[in-house]
Structure formats: structure tokens, C-alpha cells
Short mmCIF file of C-alpha atoms in Angstrom, two decimals:
data_model
loop_
_atom_site.label_atom_id
_atom_site.label_comp_id
_atom_site.label_asym_id
_atom_site.label_seq_id
_atom_site.Cartn_x
_atom_site.Cartn_y
_atom_site.Cartn_z
CA MET U 1483 15.10 -102.68 76.01
CA ALA U 1484 18.80 -102.80 75.19
CA GLU U 1485 21.20 -101.96 77.97
CA THR U 1486 23.56 -99.11 77.17
CA THR U 1487 27.03 -98.62 78.53
CA THR U 1488 28.67 -95.33 79.21
CA ALA U 1489 31.87 -94.23 77.53
CA HIS U 1490 33.60 -94.60 80.92
CA GLU U 1491 32.51 -98.24 81.23
CA GLN U 1492 33.72 -98.99 77.71
CA ARG U 1493 37.19 -97.62 78.58
CA ALA U 1494 37.47 -99.21 82.02
CA THR U 1495 40.38 -101.62 82.32
CA ASN U 1496 38.56 -103.68 84.97
CA ARG U 1497 35.46 -104.56 82.95
CA GLY U 1498 34.72 -107.24 80.39
CA PRO U 1499 37.87 -109.04 79.16
CA GLY U 1500 39.87 -106.89 81.58
CA ARG U 1501 38.53 -109.00 84.43
CA LEU U 1502 39.99 -112.14 82.87
CA LEU U 1503 43.30 -110.36 82.33
CA ILE U 1504 43.34 -109.30 86.00
CA ALA U 1505 42.56 -112.88 87.06
CA VAL U 1506 45.49 -114.22 85.02
CA TYR U 1507 47.80 -111.60 86.52
CA ILE U 1508 46.66 -112.61 90.00
CA LEU U 1509 47.20 -116.29 89.19
CA PHE U 1510 50.71 -115.58 87.94
CA ALA U 1511 51.40 -113.37 90.95
CA ILE U 1512 50.54 -116.29 93.23
CA ALA U 1513 52.55 -118.79 91.18
CA ALA U 1514 55.64 -116.58 90.86
CA THR U 1515 55.51 -115.49 94.51
CA SER U 1516 55.22 -119.10 95.69
CA ARG U 1517 58.02 -120.30 93.44
CA ALA U 1518 60.37 -117.43 94.27
CA GLY U 1519 59.62 -117.64 97.98
CA LEU U 1520 60.37 -121.34 98.12
CA GLN U 1521 63.53 -121.01 96.03
CA ILE U 1522 64.84 -118.06 98.03
CA ALA U 1523 64.08 -119.80 101.33
CA THR U 1524 65.57 -123.18 100.44
CA LYS U 1525 68.32 -122.76 97.85
CA PHE U 1526 69.09 -119.07 97.36
CA ASP U 1527 72.85 -119.66 97.16
CA GLU U 1528 72.45 -121.92 94.08
CA ALA U 1529 71.06 -119.25 91.72
CA PRO U 1530 70.41 -115.94 93.48
CA VAL U 1531 69.94 -113.91 90.27
CA ALA U 1532 67.37 -116.34 88.89
CA TYR U 1533 65.40 -116.43 92.12
CA LEU U 1534 65.47 -112.67 92.58
CA LEU U 1535 64.25 -112.24 89.00
CA SER U 1536 61.35 -114.58 89.76
CA ALA U 1537 60.56 -112.45 92.81
CA LEU U 1538 60.71 -109.31 90.66
CA ALA U 1539 58.33 -110.92 88.16
CA ALA U 1540 55.95 -111.74 91.03
CA LEU U 1541 56.05 -108.15 92.24
CA ILE U 1542 55.37 -106.86 88.73
CA TYR U 1543 52.41 -109.24 88.34
CA ILE U 1544 50.94 -108.06 91.64
CA VAL U 1545 51.33 -104.36 90.85
CA ALA U 1546 50.02 -104.81 87.29
CA ALA U 1547 46.92 -106.60 88.60
CA VAL U 1548 46.30 -103.78 91.08
CA GLY U 1549 46.76 -101.15 88.37
CA LEU U 1550 44.37 -102.88 85.99
CA ALA U 1551 41.83 -103.49 88.74
CA ARG U 1552 42.03 -99.93 90.01
CA GLY U 1553 41.59 -98.40 86.56
CA GLY U 1554 41.46 -94.64 86.24
CA HIS U 1555 44.41 -92.51 85.23
CA THR U 1556 46.76 -93.67 87.98
CA GLY U 1557 45.87 -97.34 87.62
CA ARG U 1558 46.40 -97.20 83.87
CA ARG U 1559 49.82 -95.57 84.29
CA ILE U 1560 50.84 -98.19 86.83
CA ALA U 1561 49.64 -101.03 84.59
CA LEU U 1562 51.35 -99.49 81.55
CA ALA U 1563 54.67 -99.24 83.39
CA CYS U 1564 54.38 -102.81 84.70
CA CYS U 1565 53.44 -104.32 81.33
CA THR U 1566 56.28 -102.46 79.63
CA VAL U 1567 58.88 -103.56 82.21
CA GLU U 1568 57.45 -107.07 82.15
CA LEU U 1569 57.73 -107.33 78.35
CA ALA U 1570 61.29 -105.99 78.41
CA GLY U 1571 62.14 -108.43 81.22
CA VAL U 1572 60.72 -111.51 79.55
CA LEU U 1573 62.42 -110.63 76.26
CA GLY U 1574 65.75 -109.79 77.90
CA VAL U 1575 65.83 -112.77 80.26
CA GLY U 1576 64.50 -115.01 77.49
CA VAL U 1577 67.36 -114.09 75.17
CA LEU U 1578 70.01 -114.26 77.90
CA SER U 1579 68.78 -117.59 79.25
CA ILE U 1580 69.05 -119.15 75.80
CA ALA U 1581 72.32 -117.45 74.81
CA ASP U 1582 74.18 -118.16 78.06
CA LYS U 1583 72.72 -121.04 80.07
CA GLU U 1584 75.38 -120.61 82.77
CA LEU U 1585 74.05 -117.13 83.55
CA PHE U 1586 70.87 -118.71 84.93
CA PRO U 1587 71.77 -122.05 86.56
CA ASP U 1588 68.08 -122.48 87.47
CA GLU U 1589 65.03 -121.23 85.65
CA THR U 1590 63.19 -118.00 86.34
CA VAL U 1591 59.58 -117.26 85.46
CA TRP U 1592 60.89 -115.49 82.35
CA SER U 1593 63.56 -118.04 81.30
CA GLY U 1594 63.18 -119.26 77.74
CA PHE U 1595 60.54 -116.56 77.22
CA GLY U 1596 58.37 -118.17 79.88
CA SER U 1597 58.54 -121.68 78.39
CA GLY U 1598 58.10 -123.26 81.83
CA TYR U 1599 54.72 -121.55 82.08
CA GLY U 1600 53.52 -122.29 78.55
CA TYR U 1601 54.85 -118.96 77.21
CA VAL U 1602 52.09 -117.11 79.07
CA PRO U 1603 54.70 -114.73 80.57
CA LEU U 1604 55.55 -113.68 77.00
CA VAL U 1605 51.94 -113.25 75.87
CA LEU U 1606 50.59 -111.65 79.06
CA PRO U 1607 52.31 -108.24 78.80
CA VAL U 1608 51.39 -108.04 75.11
CA LEU U 1609 47.74 -108.65 76.02
CA GLY U 1610 48.03 -106.15 78.86
CA LEU U 1611 49.43 -103.47 76.57
CA PHE U 1612 46.81 -104.24 73.94
CA TRP U 1613 44.03 -103.97 76.54
CA LEU U 1614 45.39 -100.65 77.78
CA TRP U 1615 45.53 -99.39 74.20
CA ARG U 1616 42.04 -100.73 73.44
CA THR U 1617 40.52 -99.04 76.49
CA ARG U 1618 42.37 -95.74 76.14
CA ARG U 1619 40.51 -92.47 76.05
CA ASP U 1620 39.89 -91.08 72.60
CA PRO U 1621 41.89 -87.90 72.08
CA ALA U 1622 39.20 -85.26 71.80
#
């Protein structure tokens, strides 16, 4: 007998591919937090803006993961806000870091559109927004 899923389960952000998305957000939260923490603790005076941006990216990854994992109306709104800010951040910092290298004397998570992390920081918010769109409630 075939197993059926409810409409709620089909729209849940924390099921199916959403679990992988949450895992990647958690992985990037750990990586960005570790990097920013070390940089802030050991050489903050060298590039404070870059290191604070990495810390901001880490915070966004953490909150996005929580929003996606929580699901529901509130979780979706949190994840949507985080993915939107994250995409704007990676695009803005990516452009600025290429246009004016002196602005960021050391790399951030989002420098060069996330080139130091295999461009995953650029793709991740796009996937997050797509997943939120894919699992949205049908207007009825």
C-alpha cells in the first residue's frame, strides 16, 4: 500500500530536501562563526568591517537554519527574511569586494560572491528562497 503524505507535510520546510538545506545552513553557521570568532579575537584591528560582516553572515545562517527547521508561518517568515538579507549581502559585498579591494583588506564569507567557500554563499540563499517558494501554501 502506497504511503500518502498530507498537504501540510508537502509544504513543510523541514522535510525532504529541506533537511539537506538546513544541514548546509548549519554547516555554514559553524564555519562562519568559527572564522569570524577567530578573526575578531586575534586580528580585529586589521579588518574590522570584514570580520564583522563574517559574524553577521554567521548570525544569518544560524537564524535561517532555525527558521527553516521550525517551519510554520513564523519560521517561514524568519527564513524568508534571512535568505533575502543574505542574498542582498552576498551580492553587495561581492560587488564591493571586487570593485574596491582596499575596502575589504581581508576576506569575508561573502567576498567575491563567496568564492572562498566555492560560491556556496551565493547559491545558498537562492536555494533557500526557491525552497520557501516551492513549499508555500497554495492561495485558496
